[in-house]
PDB file of C-alpha atoms in Angstrom:
ATOM      1  CA  MET A   1      25.213  19.343 -41.617  1.00 37.00           C
ATOM      2  CA  PRO A   2      24.357  15.633 -41.813  1.00 41.00           C
ATOM      3  CA  LEU A   3      20.955  14.421 -40.670  1.00 42.00           C
ATOM      4  CA  VAL A   4      22.534  11.544 -38.751  1.00 43.00           C
ATOM      5  CA  SER A   5      25.828  11.800 -36.930  1.00 42.00           C
ATOM      6  CA  PRO A   6      27.758   8.925 -35.301  1.00 45.00           C
ATOM      7  CA  PHE A   7      29.038  11.420 -32.702  1.00 44.00           C
ATOM      8  CA  PRO A   8      26.589  12.446 -30.000  1.00 50.00           C
ATOM      9  CA  TYR A   9      26.863  16.098 -29.044  1.00 48.00           C
ATOM     10  CA  GLU A  10      26.288  16.897 -25.402  1.00 50.00           C
ATOM     11  CA  PRO A  11      27.490  20.422 -24.588  1.00 44.00           C
ATOM     12  CA  LEU A  12      27.087  20.035 -20.818  1.00 49.00           C
ATOM     13  CA  ILE A  13      29.346  16.985 -20.361  1.00 52.00           C
ATOM     14  CA  ASP A  14      32.922  17.060 -21.620  1.00 49.00           C
ATOM     15  CA  GLY A  15      33.910  13.478 -20.758  1.00 52.00           C
ATOM     16  CA  ARG A  16      36.721  14.334 -18.328  1.00 61.00           C
ATOM     17  CA  GLN A  17      34.720  13.410 -15.222  1.00 69.00           C
ATOM     18  CA  SER A  18      34.243   9.900 -13.885  1.00 84.00           C
ATOM     19  CA  ASP A  19      30.774   8.513 -13.231  1.00 89.00           C
ATOM     20  CA  ARG A  20      31.438   8.765  -9.496  1.00 91.00           C
ATOM     21  CA  ALA A  21      32.499  12.421  -9.802  1.00 93.00           C
ATOM     22  CA  MET A  22      29.346  13.149 -11.792  1.00 94.00           C
ATOM     23  CA  MET A  23      27.299  11.475  -9.046  1.00 95.00           C
ATOM     24  CA  VAL A  24      28.906  13.653  -6.362  1.00 97.00           C
ATOM     25  CA  ARG A  25      28.458  16.716  -8.559  1.00 96.00           C
ATOM     26  CA  ARG A  26      24.739  16.065  -9.010  1.00 96.00           C
ATOM     27  CA  GLY A  27      24.144  15.887  -5.251  1.00 97.00           C
ATOM     28  CA  VAL A  28      26.128  19.067  -4.617  1.00 98.00           C
ATOM     29  CA  GLN A  29      24.267  20.865  -7.399  1.00 97.00           C
ATOM     30  CA  ARG A  30      20.948  19.881  -5.797  1.00 97.00           C
ATOM     31  CA  LEU A  31      22.159  21.117  -2.410  1.00 98.00           C
ATOM     32  CA  MET A  32      23.217  24.469  -3.844  1.00 97.00           C
ATOM     33  CA  ILE A  33      19.983  24.902  -5.779  1.00 97.00           C
ATOM     34  CA  ALA A  34      18.037  24.262  -2.560  1.00 97.00           C
ATOM     35  CA  ARG A  35      20.122  27.035  -0.932  1.00 97.00           C
ATOM     36  CA  ARG A  36      19.267  29.417  -3.809  1.00 97.00           C
ATOM     37  CA  VAL A  37      22.844  29.410  -5.086  1.00 98.00           C
ATOM     38  CA  SER A  38      23.690  29.322  -8.795  1.00 97.00           C
ATOM     39  CA  VAL A  39      26.148  26.593  -9.799  1.00 97.00           C
ATOM     40  CA  LEU A  40      28.429  26.384 -12.815  1.00 97.00           C
ATOM     41  CA  PRO A  41      30.522  23.248 -13.369  1.00 96.00           C
ATOM     42  CA  GLU A  42      33.993  23.172 -14.909  1.00 95.00           C
ATOM     43  CA  LEU A  43      34.736  26.900 -14.939  1.00 96.00           C
ATOM     44  CA  SER A  44      38.162  27.993 -16.150  1.00 95.00           C
ATOM     45  CA  LEU A  45      39.802  30.472 -13.824  1.00 96.00           C
ATOM     46  CA  ALA A  46      42.155  33.356 -14.623  1.00 94.00           C
ATOM     47  CA  SER A  47      45.038  31.256 -13.256  1.00 92.00           C
ATOM     48  CA  GLY A  48      44.453  28.669 -15.980  1.00 93.00           C
ATOM     49  CA  ARG A  49      43.049  26.149 -13.511  1.00 93.00           C
ATOM     50  CA  ARG A  50      39.563  24.704 -13.905  1.00 94.00           C
ATOM     51  CA  ALA A  51      37.288  24.529 -10.861  1.00 96.00           C
ATOM     52  CA  ASP A  52      34.889  21.576 -10.579  1.00 96.00           C
ATOM     53  CA  LEU A  53      32.002  23.744  -9.352  1.00 97.00           C
ATOM     54  CA  VAL A  54      31.785  27.501  -8.934  1.00 98.00           C
ATOM     55  CA  CYS A  55      28.824  28.791  -6.950  1.00 98.00           C
ATOM     56  CA  LEU A  56      27.430  32.321  -6.890  1.00 98.00           C
ATOM     57  CA  SER A  57      25.083  33.334  -4.067  1.00 97.00           C
ATOM     58  CA  GLU A  58      22.373  35.979  -4.163  1.00 96.00           C
ATOM     59  CA  LYS A  59      24.751  38.244  -2.207  1.00 96.00           C
ATOM     60  CA  GLY A  60      27.505  37.787  -4.796  1.00 96.00           C
ATOM     61  CA  GLU A  61      29.611  35.454  -2.658  1.00 97.00           C
ATOM     62  CA  ILE A  62      31.719  33.009  -4.631  1.00 98.00           C
ATOM     63  CA  THR A  63      32.303  29.450  -3.479  1.00 98.00           C
ATOM     64  CA  ILE A  64      34.421  26.818  -5.199  1.00 98.00           C
ATOM     65  CA  VAL A  65      33.697  23.130  -4.648  1.00 98.00           C
ATOM     66  CA  GLU A  66      36.475  20.680  -5.507  1.00 97.00           C
ATOM     67  CA  ILE A  67      35.241  17.119  -6.043  1.00 97.00           C
ATOM     68  CA  LYS A  68      37.397  14.230  -4.824  1.00 96.00           C
ATOM     69  CA  THR A  69      36.228  10.641  -5.238  1.00 95.00           C
ATOM     70  CA  SER A  70      39.077   8.702  -3.606  1.00 95.00           C
ATOM     71  CA  ILE A  71      42.077   9.034  -1.317  1.00 95.00           C
ATOM     72  CA  GLU A  72      44.365   8.817  -4.350  1.00 95.00           C
ATOM     73  CA  ASP A  73      42.379  11.517  -6.172  1.00 93.00           C
ATOM     74  CA  PHE A  74      42.988  13.860  -3.230  1.00 95.00           C
ATOM     75  CA  ARG A  75      46.617  12.787  -2.706  1.00 94.00           C
ATOM     76  CA  VAL A  76      47.773  13.518  -6.259  1.00 94.00           C
ATOM     77  CA  ASP A  77      45.979  16.876  -6.537  1.00 90.00           C
ATOM     78  CA  THR A  78      48.283  19.777  -5.745  1.00 90.00           C
ATOM     79  CA  LYS A  79      46.322  22.507  -7.493  1.00 90.00           C
ATOM     80  CA  TRP A  80      43.463  23.036  -5.036  1.00 93.00           C
ATOM     81  CA  PRO A  81      45.262  25.637  -2.818  1.00 94.00           C
ATOM     82  CA  ASP A  82      45.298  27.967  -5.860  1.00 95.00           C
ATOM     83  CA  TYR A  83      41.494  28.036  -5.817  1.00 96.00           C
ATOM     84  CA  ARG A  84      41.539  30.120  -2.634  1.00 96.00           C
ATOM     85  CA  LEU A  85      42.611  33.110  -4.752  1.00 96.00           C
ATOM     86  CA  HIS A  86      39.307  32.929  -6.662  1.00 97.00           C
ATOM     87  CA  CYS A  87      36.657  32.409  -3.985  1.00 98.00           C
ATOM     88  CA  ASP A  88      35.293  33.475  -0.621  1.00 98.00           C
ATOM     89  CA  LYS A  89      34.919  29.856   0.511  1.00 98.00           C
ATOM     90  CA  LEU A  90      36.472  26.583  -0.597  1.00 98.00           C
ATOM     91  CA  TYR A  91      34.806  23.199  -0.069  1.00 98.00           C
ATOM     92  CA  PHE A  92      35.708  19.648  -0.889  1.00 98.00           C
ATOM     93  CA  ALA A  93      32.886  17.355  -1.940  1.00 98.00           C
ATOM     94  CA  THR A  94      33.061  13.600  -1.813  1.00 97.00           C
ATOM     95  CA  HIS A  95      30.921  10.501  -1.298  1.00 96.00           C
ATOM     96  CA  PRO A  96      30.444   8.383   1.858  1.00 96.00           C
ATOM     97  CA  GLY A  97      33.165   5.893   0.823  1.00 94.00           C
ATOM     98  CA  VAL A  98      36.023   8.395   1.228  1.00 96.00           C
ATOM     99  CA  PRO A  99      37.439   8.997   4.737  1.00 96.00           C
ATOM    100  CA  ARG A 100      36.559  12.514   5.876  1.00 96.00           C
ATOM    101  CA  GLU A 101      39.755  12.998   7.857  1.00 96.00           C
ATOM    102  CA  ILE A 102      41.918  13.298   4.705  1.00 96.00           C
ATOM    103  CA  PHE A 103      40.478  16.738   3.913  1.00 97.00           C
ATOM    104  CA  PRO A 104      42.042  19.876   5.428  1.00 95.00           C
ATOM    105  CA  GLU A 105      40.208  21.460   8.365  1.00 94.00           C
ATOM    106  CA  SER A 106      40.486  24.916   6.769  1.00 93.00           C
ATOM    107  CA  CYS A 107      38.210  23.830   3.918  1.00 97.00           C
ATOM    108  CA  GLY A 108      34.557  23.002   4.089  1.00 98.00           C
ATOM    109  CA  LEU A 109      33.396  19.449   3.525  1.00 98.00           C
ATOM    110  CA  ILE A 110      30.325  18.222   1.656  1.00 98.00           C
ATOM    111  CA  VAL A 111      29.267  14.585   1.363  1.00 98.00           C
ATOM    112  CA  SER A 112      27.016  13.620  -1.532  1.00 97.00           C
ATOM    113  CA  ASP A 113      25.146  10.440  -2.370  1.00 94.00           C
ATOM    114  CA  GLY A 114      24.162  11.684  -5.820  1.00 89.00           C
ATOM    115  CA  TYR A 115      20.610  12.546  -4.873  1.00 92.00           C
ATOM    116  CA  ASP A 116      21.384  15.057  -2.191  1.00 93.00           C
ATOM    117  CA  ALA A 117      24.340  16.364  -0.234  1.00 97.00           C
ATOM    118  CA  GLU A 118      25.074  17.625   3.246  1.00 97.00           C
ATOM    119  CA  ILE A 119      27.589  20.137   4.497  1.00 98.00           C
ATOM    120  CA  LEU A 120      29.503  18.385   7.261  1.00 97.00           C
ATOM    121  CA  ARG A 121      31.913  21.244   7.889  1.00 97.00           C
ATOM    122  CA  GLU A 122      31.563  24.897   6.959  1.00 97.00           C
ATOM    123  CA  ALA A 123      34.441  26.481   5.063  1.00 97.00           C
ATOM    124  CA  GLU A 124      36.533  29.266   6.515  1.00 94.00           C
ATOM    125  CA  GLU A 125      35.629  32.545   4.862  1.00 94.00           C
ATOM    126  CA  ASP A 126      38.274  34.647   3.165  1.00 94.00           C
ATOM    127  CA  LYS A 127      36.659  37.627   1.441  1.00 96.00           C
ATOM    128  CA  LEU A 128      37.756  38.319  -2.116  1.00 97.00           C
ATOM    129  CA  ALA A 129      39.123  41.701  -3.111  1.00 96.00           C
ATOM    130  CA  PRO A 130      36.476  43.733  -5.000  1.00 97.00           C
ATOM    131  CA  ALA A 131      38.389  43.580  -8.311  1.00 97.00           C
ATOM    132  CA  THR A 132      38.763  39.796  -8.069  1.00 97.00           C
ATOM    133  CA  ARG A 133      35.072  39.401  -7.165  1.00 97.00           C
ATOM    134  CA  ARG A 134      34.085  41.491 -10.196  1.00 97.00           C
ATOM    135  CA  ALA A 135      36.367  39.494 -12.501  1.00 97.00           C
ATOM    136  CA  MET A 136      35.024  36.166 -11.184  1.00 98.00           C
ATOM    137  CA  THR A 137      31.409  37.325 -11.449  1.00 98.00           C
ATOM    138  CA  LEU A 138      31.954  38.403 -15.059  1.00 98.00           C
ATOM    139  CA  ARG A 139      33.712  35.114 -15.859  1.00 97.00           C
ATOM    140  CA  PHE A 140      30.757  33.223 -14.308  1.00 98.00           C
ATOM    141  CA  ALA A 141      28.200  35.289 -16.269  1.00 97.00           C
ATOM    142  CA  LYS A 142      29.992  34.992 -19.607  1.00 97.00           C
ATOM    143  CA  ALA A 143      30.527  31.235 -19.287  1.00 96.00           C
ATOM    144  CA  SER A 144      26.878  30.781 -18.254  1.00 96.00           C
ATOM    145  CA  ALA A 145      25.595  32.741 -21.248  1.00 96.00           C
ATOM    146  CA  ASP A 146      27.907  30.918 -23.670  1.00 95.00           C
ATOM    147  CA  ARG A 147      26.823  27.516 -22.353  1.00 93.00           C
ATOM    148  CA  LEU A 148      23.160  28.429 -22.519  1.00 92.00           C
ATOM    149  CA  LEU A 149      23.543  29.447 -26.151  1.00 90.00           C
ATOM    150  CA  ASN A 150      25.435  26.228 -26.971  1.00 88.00           C
ATOM    151  CA  ALA A 151      22.735  24.150 -25.259  1.00 87.00           C
ATOM    152  CA  GLU A 152      20.035  25.992 -27.202  1.00 87.00           C
ATOM    153  CA  TRP A 153      21.825  25.367 -30.471  1.00 86.00           C
ATOM    154  CA  ALA A 154      22.349  21.703 -29.608  1.00 83.00           C
ATOM    155  CA  ALA A 155      18.636  21.341 -28.870  1.00 83.00           C
ATOM    156  CA  ASN A 156      17.651  23.090 -32.081  1.00 81.00           C
ATOM    157  CA  PRO A 157      20.441  22.886 -34.692  1.00 69.00           C
ATOM    158  CA  PHE A 158      18.396  24.971 -37.154  1.00 71.00           C
ATOM    159  CA  PHE A 159      19.344  28.079 -35.152  1.00 60.00           C
ATOM    160  CA  THR A 160      22.932  27.704 -36.354  1.00 55.00           C
ATOM    161  CA  ASP A 161      22.159  27.945 -40.070  1.00 55.00           C
TER     162      ASP A 161
END
């Protein structure tokens, strides 16, 4: 392993998200933390889709938050209805510059300024089947543990020798 690398290694950011999406994400993460909800970004689902944020409450309820930063971002996305199969509640999160009326009434709506966020509309609840809840909870736990280990190794590369 070289002492100096021209490639920075940041295990928590994969480069697929825009700066604006990261800003919205940060506010939503702060909101969820304040509500005592664990948050995991960019979780791959059994369907092969990848959810922007998956949240796990103390009661084991699973919420997915899909981040949209523009009208066009929402318009071209056709995958979000599939997320309903993997959560109890589905929210969209955006910033104040996106018109709220573009988002479906059946989904919750969160507006974030990057420092905080507010739930403007609660999501309709659709309880997961027990087997799906168990599978999602295990997926959340495994991904969390793997990311924690990767972050630890990135912070102290001597652990990998």
